[in-house]
């Protein structure tokens, strides 16, 4: 039995809320009821990441925001860990300019009376005095709410909670009435992993595999989705869908920070699963190097390629194609550096790498040394 500081037996709570479905041109964009049904198959311990006794509440088809508020307030009062999952359509009270989660039967003219004000979520969860709080969101913003989200750049959330999820823009065509991609992959990771992944990793894996529509708002913002946070948690063993095509598509579409963040999260998983000197880890370092190149960050790309080349040299012969490819990547990115100080700093390491490759065309090493000599002379 686990006891909290007030002497009460700890209990956990899982609150699953299905708002109104999001439909565009008669195609369902998100089906909250289907998402809740799929989540309901999982044990509460997997959802909550805890073995303590847990209460689970399903709210599907609610029409009264006060009913949802009471359930939310009850869940927030639990003395143990809390998971709140919300799925549905995010809309706007145009008169009050407040975001709401549309409930069953909500229309544009009844938002103020039939939808759940989004700030109620922050108020109730922000008042929690004990136990970790996790919020998972799988939402679609309608045409009224989307401009406000773009203005904010994020979705307001309780500062005391871990918040993960996606808000899809209103323009995508939608699919059939089934579990949405983000929730599907979240569930899939929980089912496949022999040890329960950390929420941050679940989120990163789900985003990477879900092939989300362009413009999707990913929470937390990519600048907050740090690899060190993922590294602190034990990585799961997954048979997960290959995220590389999606990561490359993000970079090709100009979403460089999202691509780099997801690649970092996957690299951390591989490091912990296969080891820091494994071929898999080196491969993900090379992916990050190429993403840096695509983003025009040649300084970072040069260093990442040099590191990858040195790591491969420790385990492969100097004429191995992967070693030569890493050296070629480093050399190309170094030649793209316009800042003389940056090129001068990275030059000696690059020269050492090229010298270790007997099969490399001698002209490349000679030209690199000549440029480095010019750079060194310019400093004097």
Short mmCIF file of C-alpha atoms in Angstrom, two decimals:
data_model
loop_
_atom_site.label_atom_id
_atom_site.label_comp_id
_atom_site.label_asym_id
_atom_site.label_seq_id
_atom_site.Cartn_x
_atom_site.Cartn_y
_atom_site.Cartn_z
CA UNK A 1 0.00 0.00 0.00
CA UNK A 2 1.32 3.45 -0.92
CA UNK A 3 0.52 6.34 1.40
CA UNK A 4 0.75 10.02 0.53
CA UNK A 5 1.98 12.79 2.81
CA UNK A 6 -1.46 13.27 4.35
CA UNK A 7 -1.68 9.62 5.34
CA UNK A 8 -4.17 8.70 2.63
CA UNK A 9 -3.84 5.60 0.52
CA UNK A 10 -2.62 6.66 -2.90
CA UNK A 11 -4.92 6.00 -5.81
CA UNK A 12 -4.44 6.87 -9.42
CA UNK A 13 -7.07 8.15 -11.82
CA UNK A 14 -7.46 7.85 -15.59
CA UNK A 15 -10.00 10.24 -17.13
CA UNK A 16 -10.81 9.67 -20.80
CA UNK A 17 -12.92 12.38 -22.46
CA UNK A 18 -14.42 12.15 -25.94
CA UNK A 19 -15.69 15.43 -27.30
CA UNK A 20 -17.53 16.02 -30.54
CA UNK A 21 -16.25 14.36 -33.72
CA UNK A 22 -14.50 16.55 -36.28
CA UNK A 23 -15.94 16.15 -39.76
CA UNK A 24 -14.93 17.83 -43.01
CA UNK A 25 -16.82 17.27 -46.24
CA UNK A 26 -18.55 14.28 -44.67
CA UNK A 27 -15.20 12.66 -43.88
CA UNK A 28 -14.35 12.07 -40.21
CA UNK A 29 -11.11 13.79 -39.21
CA UNK A 30 -11.08 12.52 -35.65
CA UNK A 31 -13.48 10.02 -34.08
CA UNK A 32 -13.20 10.51 -30.29
CA UNK A 33 -15.47 7.56 -29.46
CA UNK A 34 -13.27 5.21 -31.47
CA UNK A 35 -10.19 6.56 -29.70
CA UNK A 36 -11.72 5.99 -26.27
CA UNK A 37 -12.82 2.47 -27.18
CA UNK A 38 -9.28 1.61 -28.27
CA UNK A 39 -7.74 3.08 -25.12
CA UNK A 40 -10.26 1.21 -22.99
CA UNK A 41 -8.73 -2.12 -24.02
CA UNK A 42 -5.44 -1.19 -22.35
CA UNK A 43 -5.02 -1.78 -18.60
CA UNK A 44 -5.09 1.34 -16.48
CA UNK A 45 -1.60 0.53 -15.20
CA UNK A 46 -0.22 0.88 -18.73
CA UNK A 47 -2.01 4.15 -19.35
CA UNK A 48 -0.98 5.63 -16.02
CA UNK A 49 2.49 4.01 -15.82
CA UNK A 50 1.76 2.96 -12.25
CA UNK A 51 0.79 -0.22 -10.41
CA UNK A 52 -1.20 1.49 -7.66
CA UNK A 53 -5.00 1.07 -7.51
CA UNK A 54 -6.56 3.22 -10.19
CA UNK A 55 -10.02 4.54 -10.99
CA UNK A 56 -10.96 4.95 -14.64
CA UNK A 57 -13.67 7.29 -15.89
CA UNK A 58 -15.01 7.37 -19.44
CA UNK A 59 -16.90 10.39 -20.71
CA UNK A 60 -18.29 9.75 -24.17
CA UNK A 61 -21.20 11.67 -25.63
CA UNK A 62 -21.48 14.24 -22.82
CA UNK A 63 -23.55 17.31 -23.72
CA UNK A 64 -23.30 19.38 -20.56
CA UNK A 65 -19.94 21.09 -19.86
CA UNK A 66 -20.74 21.16 -16.15
CA UNK A 67 -20.92 17.37 -16.13
CA UNK A 68 -17.45 17.23 -17.64
CA UNK A 69 -16.26 19.82 -15.14
CA UNK A 70 -17.46 17.75 -12.20
CA UNK A 71 -15.69 14.65 -13.51
CA UNK A 72 -12.55 16.68 -14.12
CA UNK A 73 -12.71 18.14 -10.62
CA UNK A 74 -13.12 14.67 -9.08
CA UNK A 75 -10.18 13.35 -11.05
CA UNK A 76 -8.02 16.33 -10.09
CA UNK A 77 -8.70 15.64 -6.41
CA UNK A 78 -7.11 12.19 -6.56
CA UNK A 79 -4.11 11.91 -4.21
CA UNK A 80 -2.07 9.89 -6.72
CA UNK A 81 -0.99 10.15 -10.35
CA UNK A 82 -3.53 11.38 -12.90
CA UNK A 83 -3.83 10.91 -16.66
CA UNK A 84 -6.35 12.98 -18.60
CA UNK A 85 -6.92 12.12 -22.27
CA UNK A 86 -9.00 14.41 -24.47
CA UNK A 87 -9.99 13.85 -28.06
CA UNK A 88 -12.31 15.79 -30.31
CA UNK A 89 -12.86 19.13 -31.97
CA UNK A 90 -11.34 22.33 -30.67
CA UNK A 91 -13.54 25.33 -31.38
CA UNK A 92 -13.90 29.00 -30.48
CA UNK A 93 -16.50 31.08 -28.72
CA UNK A 94 -16.37 33.93 -31.20
CA UNK A 95 -18.05 36.33 -28.86
CA UNK A 96 -15.73 35.73 -25.90
CA UNK A 97 -12.79 34.65 -28.07
CA UNK A 98 -12.19 31.60 -25.81
CA UNK A 99 -11.11 28.15 -26.92
CA UNK A 100 -13.51 25.29 -26.12
CA UNK A 101 -13.62 21.53 -26.53
CA UNK A 102 -16.80 20.91 -28.50
CA UNK A 103 -19.12 18.36 -26.88
CA UNK A 104 -21.86 16.29 -28.45
CA UNK A 105 -24.34 18.62 -30.12
CA UNK A 106 -22.13 21.73 -30.01
CA UNK A 107 -22.74 24.13 -32.89
CA UNK A 108 -21.14 27.45 -33.79
CA UNK A 109 -24.01 29.32 -32.14
CA UNK A 110 -24.10 27.25 -28.93
CA UNK A 111 -20.40 27.04 -28.04
CA UNK A 112 -20.78 29.15 -24.89
CA UNK A 113 -23.44 26.84 -23.48
CA UNK A 114 -22.63 23.36 -24.81
CA UNK A 115 -18.81 23.18 -25.02
CA UNK A 116 -16.11 22.86 -22.37
CA UNK A 117 -14.07 26.06 -21.93
CA UNK A 118 -10.44 25.14 -22.42
CA UNK A 119 -9.26 27.27 -19.51
CA UNK A 120 -11.33 25.12 -17.13
CA UNK A 121 -8.81 22.36 -17.75
CA UNK A 122 -5.94 24.55 -16.59
CA UNK A 123 -7.88 25.83 -13.59
CA UNK A 124 -8.79 22.38 -12.27
CA UNK A 125 -5.48 20.64 -12.96
CA UNK A 126 -3.45 23.62 -11.83
CA UNK A 127 -5.02 23.33 -8.38
CA UNK A 128 -3.77 19.77 -7.82
CA UNK A 129 -1.68 19.49 -4.67
CA UNK A 130 -0.36 15.93 -4.98
CA UNK A 131 0.60 13.43 -7.62
CA UNK A 132 2.03 13.83 -11.13
CA UNK A 133 -0.37 15.00 -13.84
CA UNK A 134 -0.22 13.96 -17.49
CA UNK A 135 -2.47 15.30 -20.24
CA UNK A 136 -2.65 13.60 -23.65
CA UNK A 137 -4.45 15.38 -26.49
CA UNK A 138 -5.62 14.19 -29.89
CA UNK A 139 -7.54 17.13 -31.32
CA UNK A 140 -8.62 18.81 -34.53
CA UNK A 141 -9.03 22.57 -34.58
CA UNK A 142 -11.94 23.91 -36.61
CA UNK A 143 -11.78 26.99 -38.83
CA UNK A 144 -12.70 29.29 -35.96
CA UNK A 145 -10.08 27.96 -33.52
CA UNK A 146 -7.15 27.46 -35.86
CA UNK A 147 -6.21 31.14 -36.38
CA UNK A 148 -6.13 31.62 -32.60
CA UNK A 149 -3.79 28.65 -32.16
CA UNK A 150 -1.51 30.01 -34.86
CA UNK A 151 -1.51 33.36 -33.08
CA UNK A 152 -0.58 31.68 -29.79
CA UNK A 153 1.92 29.33 -31.41
CA UNK A 154 0.81 26.68 -28.91
CA UNK A 155 -2.20 25.42 -26.99
CA UNK A 156 -2.51 26.89 -23.47
CA UNK A 157 -1.98 24.13 -20.93
CA UNK A 158 -1.67 23.81 -17.14
CA UNK A 159 1.97 24.56 -16.21
CA UNK A 160 2.03 21.85 -13.54
CA UNK A 161 1.16 19.05 -16.00
CA UNK A 162 3.11 17.12 -18.60
CA UNK A 163 1.21 17.78 -21.83
CA UNK A 164 1.64 15.65 -24.96
CA UNK A 165 -0.39 15.51 -28.10
CA UNK A 166 -1.30 16.96 -31.47
CA UNK A 167 -3.76 19.50 -32.80
CA UNK A 168 -4.46 18.93 -36.48
CA UNK A 169 -5.43 21.88 -38.71
CA UNK A 170 -8.92 22.07 -40.21
CA UNK A 171 -7.90 21.77 -43.85
CA UNK A 172 -6.98 18.10 -44.14
CA UNK A 173 -9.50 15.84 -45.78
CA UNK A 174 -9.87 13.25 -43.05
CA UNK A 175 -10.46 9.52 -43.37
CA UNK A 176 -12.87 6.88 -42.13
CA UNK A 177 -14.46 6.58 -38.71
CA UNK A 178 -11.62 4.87 -36.87
CA UNK A 179 -8.86 5.40 -34.33
CA UNK A 180 -6.81 8.44 -35.28
CA UNK A 181 -3.20 7.93 -36.26
CA UNK A 182 -1.57 9.61 -33.27
CA UNK A 183 -3.62 7.69 -30.69
CA UNK A 184 -3.23 4.48 -32.67
CA UNK A 185 0.56 4.68 -32.55
CA UNK A 186 0.55 5.68 -28.87
CA UNK A 187 -1.47 2.53 -28.12
CA UNK A 188 0.67 0.42 -30.45
CA UNK A 189 3.85 1.37 -28.60
CA UNK A 190 2.29 0.46 -25.25
CA UNK A 191 1.26 -2.94 -26.59
CA UNK A 192 4.57 -3.78 -28.23
CA UNK A 193 7.01 -2.64 -25.58
CA UNK A 194 7.98 -5.21 -22.92
CA UNK A 195 8.72 -2.33 -20.54
CA UNK A 196 6.47 0.71 -20.43
CA UNK A 197 8.13 3.62 -22.32
CA UNK A 198 8.30 7.07 -20.81
CA UNK A 199 5.52 9.42 -21.91
CA UNK A 200 8.01 11.60 -23.77
CA UNK A 201 9.19 8.64 -25.81
CA UNK A 202 5.66 7.44 -26.48
CA UNK A 203 4.87 10.90 -27.78
CA UNK A 204 7.99 11.13 -29.94
CA UNK A 205 7.42 7.68 -31.43
CA UNK A 206 3.74 8.39 -32.10
CA UNK A 207 4.46 11.71 -33.80
CA UNK A 208 7.25 10.19 -35.85
CA UNK A 209 5.09 7.32 -37.08
CA UNK A 210 1.74 9.04 -37.51
CA UNK A 211 2.41 10.90 -40.79
CA UNK A 212 0.55 13.94 -39.50
CA UNK A 213 -0.88 16.54 -41.90
CA UNK A 214 1.38 19.51 -42.67
CA UNK A 215 1.01 22.29 -40.14
CA UNK A 216 -0.04 20.04 -37.27
CA UNK A 217 0.62 21.63 -33.89
CA UNK A 218 2.78 19.21 -31.89
CA UNK A 219 2.75 19.52 -28.09
CA UNK A 220 5.09 20.07 -26.43
CA UNK A 221 6.55 22.49 -28.93
CA UNK A 222 9.58 20.97 -30.63
CA UNK A 223 11.95 23.34 -28.84
CA UNK A 224 10.74 21.83 -25.55
CA UNK A 225 10.96 18.19 -26.65
CA UNK A 226 14.54 17.75 -25.51
CA UNK A 227 16.61 14.64 -26.03
CA UNK A 228 18.13 14.85 -22.51
CA UNK A 229 14.67 14.41 -21.05
CA UNK A 230 14.18 11.32 -23.16
CA UNK A 231 17.61 10.02 -22.22
CA UNK A 232 16.73 10.08 -18.53
CA UNK A 233 14.05 7.47 -19.10
CA UNK A 234 14.58 3.82 -19.93
CA UNK A 235 14.16 3.23 -23.66
CA UNK A 236 11.71 0.57 -24.82
CA UNK A 237 12.43 -2.32 -27.13
CA UNK A 238 10.05 -1.58 -30.10
CA UNK A 239 9.11 -3.31 -33.61
CA UNK A 240 8.02 0.24 -34.42
CA UNK A 241 7.17 1.68 -37.82
CA UNK A 242 10.23 3.19 -39.52
CA UNK A 243 10.10 6.92 -38.74
CA UNK A 244 12.77 7.92 -41.22
CA UNK A 245 10.51 8.64 -44.20
CA UNK A 246 8.35 10.91 -42.06
CA UNK A 247 11.37 12.69 -40.58
CA UNK A 248 12.78 13.25 -44.04
CA UNK A 249 9.41 14.52 -45.25
CA UNK A 250 9.32 17.03 -42.39
CA UNK A 251 12.76 18.33 -43.32
CA UNK A 252 11.93 18.43 -47.02
CA UNK A 253 8.83 20.44 -46.15
CA UNK A 254 10.88 23.02 -44.24
CA UNK A 255 9.90 21.77 -40.76
CA UNK A 256 13.56 21.39 -39.81
CA UNK A 257 13.25 21.80 -36.06
CA UNK A 258 10.54 19.13 -35.82
CA UNK A 259 12.61 16.76 -37.96
CA UNK A 260 15.73 17.33 -35.86
CA UNK A 261 13.84 16.88 -32.60
CA UNK A 262 12.27 13.58 -33.62
CA UNK A 263 15.60 12.33 -34.94
CA UNK A 264 17.20 13.19 -31.60
CA UNK A 265 14.51 11.31 -29.71
CA UNK A 266 14.97 8.24 -31.89
CA UNK A 267 18.75 8.47 -31.59
CA UNK A 268 18.45 8.47 -27.79
CA UNK A 269 16.27 5.37 -27.96
CA UNK A 270 18.80 3.63 -30.19
CA UNK A 271 21.71 4.66 -27.95
CA UNK A 272 20.05 3.09 -24.95
CA UNK A 273 18.88 0.01 -26.85
CA UNK A 274 21.98 -0.81 -28.90
CA UNK A 275 24.79 1.16 -27.26
CA UNK A 276 26.72 4.32 -28.02
CA UNK A 277 29.17 2.67 -30.42
CA UNK A 278 26.64 0.53 -32.26
CA UNK A 279 26.17 0.83 -36.04
CA UNK A 280 22.54 1.76 -35.38
CA UNK A 281 23.56 4.71 -33.19
CA UNK A 282 26.10 5.90 -35.75
CA UNK A 283 23.48 5.67 -38.47
CA UNK A 284 21.14 7.97 -36.52
CA UNK A 285 24.00 10.42 -35.95
CA UNK A 286 24.44 10.47 -39.72
CA UNK A 287 20.72 11.10 -40.19
CA UNK A 288 20.99 14.10 -37.88
CA UNK A 289 24.02 15.30 -39.86
CA UNK A 290 22.06 15.18 -43.09
CA UNK A 291 19.11 16.95 -41.47
CA UNK A 292 21.47 19.71 -40.37
CA UNK A 293 22.72 19.97 -43.95
CA UNK A 294 19.16 20.22 -45.27
CA UNK A 295 18.49 23.01 -42.77
CA UNK A 296 21.59 24.89 -43.89
CA UNK A 297 23.32 24.40 -40.54
CA UNK A 298 26.66 23.45 -42.06
CA UNK A 299 28.64 23.97 -38.86
CA UNK A 300 26.64 21.32 -37.00
CA UNK A 301 26.50 19.07 -40.06
CA UNK A 302 30.28 19.19 -40.45
CA UNK A 303 30.90 18.20 -36.84
CA UNK A 304 28.29 15.43 -36.89
CA UNK A 305 29.77 13.93 -40.08
CA UNK A 306 33.30 14.10 -38.64
CA UNK A 307 32.15 12.36 -35.46
CA UNK A 308 30.35 9.69 -37.47
CA UNK A 309 33.45 9.09 -39.59
CA UNK A 310 35.69 8.73 -36.54
CA UNK A 311 33.23 6.35 -34.87
CA UNK A 312 33.01 4.20 -37.99
CA UNK A 313 36.81 4.09 -38.25
CA UNK A 314 36.92 2.48 -34.82
CA UNK A 315 34.90 -0.49 -36.10
CA UNK A 316 35.32 -0.54 -39.88
CA UNK A 317 38.27 -0.47 -42.31
CA UNK A 318 39.20 2.95 -43.72
CA UNK A 319 38.08 1.99 -47.21
CA UNK A 320 34.57 0.95 -46.09
CA UNK A 321 31.88 2.76 -48.12
CA UNK A 322 30.21 4.08 -44.95
CA UNK A 323 33.49 5.60 -43.73
CA UNK A 324 34.15 7.26 -47.06
CA UNK A 325 30.58 8.54 -47.23
CA UNK A 326 30.89 10.13 -43.79
CA UNK A 327 34.17 11.79 -44.80
CA UNK A 328 32.60 13.05 -48.01
CA UNK A 329 29.67 14.49 -46.09
CA UNK A 330 31.99 16.24 -43.65
CA UNK A 331 34.14 17.65 -46.44
CA UNK A 332 31.19 18.96 -48.43
CA UNK A 333 29.58 20.67 -45.44
CA UNK A 334 32.94 22.17 -44.41
CA UNK A 335 33.35 23.73 -47.85
CA UNK A 336 29.92 25.37 -47.42
CA UNK A 337 30.98 27.19 -44.24
CA UNK A 338 31.16 30.89 -45.01
CA UNK A 339 32.23 31.95 -41.56
CA UNK A 340 36.02 31.78 -41.52
CA UNK A 341 36.25 31.18 -37.77
CA UNK A 342 33.86 28.23 -37.96
CA UNK A 343 35.73 26.72 -40.91
CA UNK A 344 39.06 27.27 -39.17
CA UNK A 345 37.85 25.57 -35.97
CA UNK A 346 36.53 22.48 -37.74
CA UNK A 347 39.42 22.19 -40.24
CA UNK A 348 42.04 20.34 -38.15
CA UNK A 349 39.61 17.56 -37.17
CA UNK A 350 38.55 17.18 -40.77
CA UNK A 351 42.17 16.95 -41.94
CA UNK A 352 42.89 14.24 -39.34
CA UNK A 353 39.90 12.26 -40.56
CA UNK A 354 40.92 12.55 -44.21
CA UNK A 355 44.52 11.54 -43.43
CA UNK A 356 43.23 8.30 -41.92
CA UNK A 357 41.71 7.26 -45.26
CA UNK A 358 44.45 5.90 -47.60
CA UNK A 359 41.99 5.19 -50.39
CA UNK A 360 40.76 8.79 -50.48
CA UNK A 361 41.69 10.77 -53.55
CA UNK A 362 44.89 12.65 -52.55
CA UNK A 363 43.69 15.85 -54.21
CA UNK A 364 40.86 16.21 -51.67
CA UNK A 365 43.23 16.12 -48.71
CA UNK A 366 45.63 18.53 -50.42
CA UNK A 367 42.90 21.07 -51.18
CA UNK A 368 41.55 20.83 -47.65
CA UNK A 369 44.99 21.47 -46.19
CA UNK A 370 45.52 24.41 -48.51
CA UNK A 371 42.24 26.03 -47.51
CA UNK A 372 43.00 25.48 -43.84
CA UNK A 373 46.42 27.12 -44.29
CA UNK A 374 44.75 30.15 -45.87
CA UNK A 375 42.27 30.32 -42.99
CA UNK A 376 45.05 30.09 -40.44
CA UNK A 377 46.97 32.83 -42.25
CA UNK A 378 43.96 35.12 -42.28
CA UNK A 379 43.80 34.96 -38.49
CA UNK A 380 47.32 36.32 -38.23
#
